[in-house]
mmCIF file of C-alpha atoms in Angstrom:
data_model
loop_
_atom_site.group_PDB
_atom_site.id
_atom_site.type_symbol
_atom_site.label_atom_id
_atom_site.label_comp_id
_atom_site.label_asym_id
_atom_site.label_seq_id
_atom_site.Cartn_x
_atom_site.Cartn_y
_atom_site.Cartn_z
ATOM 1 C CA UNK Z 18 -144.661 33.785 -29.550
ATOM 2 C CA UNK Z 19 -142.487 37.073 -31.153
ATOM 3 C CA UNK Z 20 -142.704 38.071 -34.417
ATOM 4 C CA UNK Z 21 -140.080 39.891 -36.170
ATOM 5 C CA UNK Z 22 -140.281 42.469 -39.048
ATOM 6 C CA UNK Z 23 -136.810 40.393 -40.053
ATOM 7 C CA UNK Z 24 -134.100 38.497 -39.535
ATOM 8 C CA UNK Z 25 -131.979 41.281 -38.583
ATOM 9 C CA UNK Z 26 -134.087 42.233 -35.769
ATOM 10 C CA UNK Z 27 -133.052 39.402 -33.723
ATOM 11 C CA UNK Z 28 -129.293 40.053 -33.471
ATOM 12 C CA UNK Z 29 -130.086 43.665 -32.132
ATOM 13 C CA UNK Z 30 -132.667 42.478 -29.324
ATOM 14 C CA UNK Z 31 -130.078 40.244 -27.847
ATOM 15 C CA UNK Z 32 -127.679 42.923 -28.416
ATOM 16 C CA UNK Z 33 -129.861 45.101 -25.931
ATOM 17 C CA UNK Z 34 -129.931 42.102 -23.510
ATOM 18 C CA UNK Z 35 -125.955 41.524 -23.951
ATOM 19 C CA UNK Z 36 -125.598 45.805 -23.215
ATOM 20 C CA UNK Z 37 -127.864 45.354 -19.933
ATOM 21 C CA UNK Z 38 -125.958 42.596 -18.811
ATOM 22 C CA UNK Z 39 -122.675 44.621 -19.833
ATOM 23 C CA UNK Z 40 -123.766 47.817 -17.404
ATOM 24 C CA UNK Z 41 -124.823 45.799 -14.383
ATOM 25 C CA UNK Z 42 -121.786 43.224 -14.457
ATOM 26 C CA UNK Z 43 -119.306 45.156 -12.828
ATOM 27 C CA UNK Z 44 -120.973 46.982 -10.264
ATOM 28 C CA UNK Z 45 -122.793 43.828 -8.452
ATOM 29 C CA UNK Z 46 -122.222 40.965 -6.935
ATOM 30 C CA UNK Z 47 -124.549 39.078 -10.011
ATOM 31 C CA UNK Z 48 -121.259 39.106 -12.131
ATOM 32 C CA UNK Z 49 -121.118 35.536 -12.539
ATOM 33 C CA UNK Z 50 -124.399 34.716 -12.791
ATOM 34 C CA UNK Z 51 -124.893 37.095 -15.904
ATOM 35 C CA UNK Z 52 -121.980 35.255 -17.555
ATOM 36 C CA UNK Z 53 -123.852 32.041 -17.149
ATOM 37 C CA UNK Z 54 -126.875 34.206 -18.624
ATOM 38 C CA UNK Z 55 -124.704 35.381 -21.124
ATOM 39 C CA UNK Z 56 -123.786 32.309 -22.197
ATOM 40 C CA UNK Z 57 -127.660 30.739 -22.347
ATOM 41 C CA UNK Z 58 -128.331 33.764 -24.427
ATOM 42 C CA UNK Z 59 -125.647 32.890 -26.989
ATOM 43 C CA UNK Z 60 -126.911 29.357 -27.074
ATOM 44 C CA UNK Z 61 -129.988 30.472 -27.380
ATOM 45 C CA UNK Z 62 -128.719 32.704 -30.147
ATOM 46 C CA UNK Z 63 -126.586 29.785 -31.570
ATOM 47 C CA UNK Z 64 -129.929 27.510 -32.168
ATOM 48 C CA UNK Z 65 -131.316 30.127 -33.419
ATOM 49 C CA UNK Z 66 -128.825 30.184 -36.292
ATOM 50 C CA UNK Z 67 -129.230 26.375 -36.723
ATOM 51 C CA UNK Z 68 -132.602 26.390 -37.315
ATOM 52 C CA UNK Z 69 -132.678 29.445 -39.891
ATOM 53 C CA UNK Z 70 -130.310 28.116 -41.957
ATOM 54 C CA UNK Z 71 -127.534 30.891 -40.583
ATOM 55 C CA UNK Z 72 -130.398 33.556 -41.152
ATOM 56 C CA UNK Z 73 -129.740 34.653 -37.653
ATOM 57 C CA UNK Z 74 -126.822 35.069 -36.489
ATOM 58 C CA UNK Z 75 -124.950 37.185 -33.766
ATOM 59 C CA UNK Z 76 -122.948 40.294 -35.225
ATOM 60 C CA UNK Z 77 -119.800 41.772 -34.361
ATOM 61 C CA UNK Z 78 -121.029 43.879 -31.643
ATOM 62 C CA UNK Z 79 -122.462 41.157 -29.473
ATOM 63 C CA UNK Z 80 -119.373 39.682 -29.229
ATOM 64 C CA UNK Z 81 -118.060 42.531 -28.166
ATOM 65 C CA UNK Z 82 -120.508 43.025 -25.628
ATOM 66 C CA UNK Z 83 -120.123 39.294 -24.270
ATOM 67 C CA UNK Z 84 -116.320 40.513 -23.980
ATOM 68 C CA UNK Z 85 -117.221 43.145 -21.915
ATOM 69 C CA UNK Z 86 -119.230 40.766 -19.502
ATOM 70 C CA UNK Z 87 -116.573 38.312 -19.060
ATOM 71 C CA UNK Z 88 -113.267 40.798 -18.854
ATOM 72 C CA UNK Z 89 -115.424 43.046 -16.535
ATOM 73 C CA UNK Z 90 -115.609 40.191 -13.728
ATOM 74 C CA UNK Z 91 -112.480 39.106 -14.477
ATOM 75 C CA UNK Z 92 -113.322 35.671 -16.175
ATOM 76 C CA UNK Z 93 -110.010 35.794 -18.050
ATOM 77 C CA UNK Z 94 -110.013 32.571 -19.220
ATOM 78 C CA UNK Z 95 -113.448 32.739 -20.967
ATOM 79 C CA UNK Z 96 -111.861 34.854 -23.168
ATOM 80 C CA UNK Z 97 -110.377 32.308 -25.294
ATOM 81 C CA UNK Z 98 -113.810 30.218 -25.383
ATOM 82 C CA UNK Z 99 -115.750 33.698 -26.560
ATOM 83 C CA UNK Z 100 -113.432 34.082 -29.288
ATOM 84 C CA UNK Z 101 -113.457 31.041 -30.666
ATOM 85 C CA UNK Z 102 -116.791 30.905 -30.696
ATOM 86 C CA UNK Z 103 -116.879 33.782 -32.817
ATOM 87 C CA UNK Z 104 -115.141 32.170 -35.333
ATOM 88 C CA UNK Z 105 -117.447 29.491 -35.255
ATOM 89 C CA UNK Z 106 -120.334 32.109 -36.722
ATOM 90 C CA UNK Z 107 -117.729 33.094 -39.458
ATOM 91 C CA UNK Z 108 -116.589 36.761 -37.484
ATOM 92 C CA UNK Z 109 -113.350 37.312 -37.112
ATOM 93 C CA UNK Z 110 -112.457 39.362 -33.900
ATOM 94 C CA UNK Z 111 -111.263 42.716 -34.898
ATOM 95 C CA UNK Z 112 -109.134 45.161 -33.174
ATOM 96 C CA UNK Z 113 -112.487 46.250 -30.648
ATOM 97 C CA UNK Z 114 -112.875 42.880 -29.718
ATOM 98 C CA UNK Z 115 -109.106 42.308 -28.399
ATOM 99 C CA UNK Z 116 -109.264 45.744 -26.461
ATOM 100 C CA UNK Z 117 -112.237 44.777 -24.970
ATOM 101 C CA UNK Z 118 -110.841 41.326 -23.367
ATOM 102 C CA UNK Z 119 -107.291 43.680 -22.607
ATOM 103 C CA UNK Z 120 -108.341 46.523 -20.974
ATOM 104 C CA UNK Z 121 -109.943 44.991 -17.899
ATOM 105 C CA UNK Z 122 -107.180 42.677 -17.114
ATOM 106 C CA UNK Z 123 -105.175 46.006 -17.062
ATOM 107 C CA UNK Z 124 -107.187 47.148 -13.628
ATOM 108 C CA UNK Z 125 -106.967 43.725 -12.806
ATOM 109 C CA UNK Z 126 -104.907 42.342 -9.449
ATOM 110 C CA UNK Z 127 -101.329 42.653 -10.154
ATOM 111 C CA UNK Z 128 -101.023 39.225 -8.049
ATOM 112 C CA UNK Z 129 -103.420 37.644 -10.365
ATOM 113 C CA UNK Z 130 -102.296 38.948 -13.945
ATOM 114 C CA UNK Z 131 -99.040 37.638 -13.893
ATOM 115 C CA UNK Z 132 -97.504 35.679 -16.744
ATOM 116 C CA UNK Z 133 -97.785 32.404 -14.540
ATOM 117 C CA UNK Z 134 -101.741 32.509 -15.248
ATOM 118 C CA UNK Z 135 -102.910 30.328 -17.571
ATOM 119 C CA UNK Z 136 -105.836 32.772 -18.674
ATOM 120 C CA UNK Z 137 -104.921 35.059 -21.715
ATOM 121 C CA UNK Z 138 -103.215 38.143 -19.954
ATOM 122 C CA UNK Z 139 -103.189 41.641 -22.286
ATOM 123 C CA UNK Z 140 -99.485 40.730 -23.334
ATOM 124 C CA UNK Z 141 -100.378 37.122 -24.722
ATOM 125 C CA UNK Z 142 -103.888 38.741 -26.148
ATOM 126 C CA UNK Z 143 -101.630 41.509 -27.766
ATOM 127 C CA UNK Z 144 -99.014 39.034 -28.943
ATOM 128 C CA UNK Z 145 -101.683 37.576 -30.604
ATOM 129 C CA UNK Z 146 -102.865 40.886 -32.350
ATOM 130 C CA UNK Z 147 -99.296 41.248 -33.775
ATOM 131 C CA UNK Z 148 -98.771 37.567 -35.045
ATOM 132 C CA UNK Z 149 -102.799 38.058 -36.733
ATOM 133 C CA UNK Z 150 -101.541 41.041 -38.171
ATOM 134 C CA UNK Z 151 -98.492 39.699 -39.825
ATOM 135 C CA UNK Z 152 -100.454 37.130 -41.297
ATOM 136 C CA UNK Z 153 -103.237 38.348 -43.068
ATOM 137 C CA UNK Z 154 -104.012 41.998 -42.023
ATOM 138 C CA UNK Z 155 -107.169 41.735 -40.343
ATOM 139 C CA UNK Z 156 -106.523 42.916 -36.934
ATOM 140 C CA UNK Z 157 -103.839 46.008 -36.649
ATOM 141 C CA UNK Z 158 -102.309 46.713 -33.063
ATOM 142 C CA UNK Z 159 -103.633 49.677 -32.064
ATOM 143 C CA UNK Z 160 -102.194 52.510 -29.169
ATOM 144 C CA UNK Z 161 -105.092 51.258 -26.929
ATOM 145 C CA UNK Z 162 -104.032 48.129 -26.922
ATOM 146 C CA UNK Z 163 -100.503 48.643 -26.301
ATOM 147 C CA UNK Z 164 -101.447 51.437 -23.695
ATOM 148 C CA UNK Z 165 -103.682 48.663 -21.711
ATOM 149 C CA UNK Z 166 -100.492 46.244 -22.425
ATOM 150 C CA UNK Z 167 -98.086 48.921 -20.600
ATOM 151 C CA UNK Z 168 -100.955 49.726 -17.964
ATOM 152 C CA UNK Z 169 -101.163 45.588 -17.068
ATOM 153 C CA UNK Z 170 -97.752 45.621 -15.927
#
């Protein structure tokens, strides 16, 4: 059984989990099987938050991180599923978390990011950014993001 000093101790220990995952993703073959970790962690996570009456719940960072994992292997179309998910916790995804899912997909196979996909390419994610932006301010397109954009082509 852990103990915690507090409830804000929890967030940050998965957070070191999420950043070891994040590191070792793209340079091994394990890549999918740490997004299926991943994903058990933020269930884990999510139950977590259930039971402590939204005491605990996962910041803004590991989404971020859980980005990282997914865009690194090139799971494109967990994107969508990570983000909404955030929303679920009450976060909104900010202009770190877009860049996170873009960039990859900009080193990504030309043959595979193509606008035929039906994963969330860096044009649709930045599309996305602008039409956000317009509406209510919260997420601002940034030079990185257009520079991935431009760099996905």
């Amino acid at each position: 059984l852990l103990s915690f000093s507090s409830y804000s101790d929890v967030p940050k220990i998965y957070n070191s989990v999420f950043r070891f995952y994040s590191k070792r993703s793209r340079f091994t073959a394990m890549g999918p099987r740490l997004e299926s970790r991943a994903l058990d962690l933020l269930d884990q996570l999510e139950r977590f938050h259930k039971s402590t009456g939204g005491k605990i719940k996962p910041d803004e960072v590991t989404f971020q991180l859980i980005l990282k994992i997914f865009s690194d292997n090139g799971s494109f179309d967990a994107v969508e599923t990570i983000l909404s998910r955030m929303k679920a916790f009450g976060l909104e995804p900010n202009e770190n978390h877009y860049h996170t899912a873009m960039r990859p997909q900009s080193r990504a196979d030309p043959i595979r990011n193509n606008e035929n996909d039906t994963h969330l390419n860096a044009q649709s994610i930045l599309q996305q950014v602008k039409e956000k932006y317009a509406k209510d301010g919260s997420a601002k397109p940034t030079t990185r993001m257009y520079t991935s954009c431009i760099s996905a082509i």
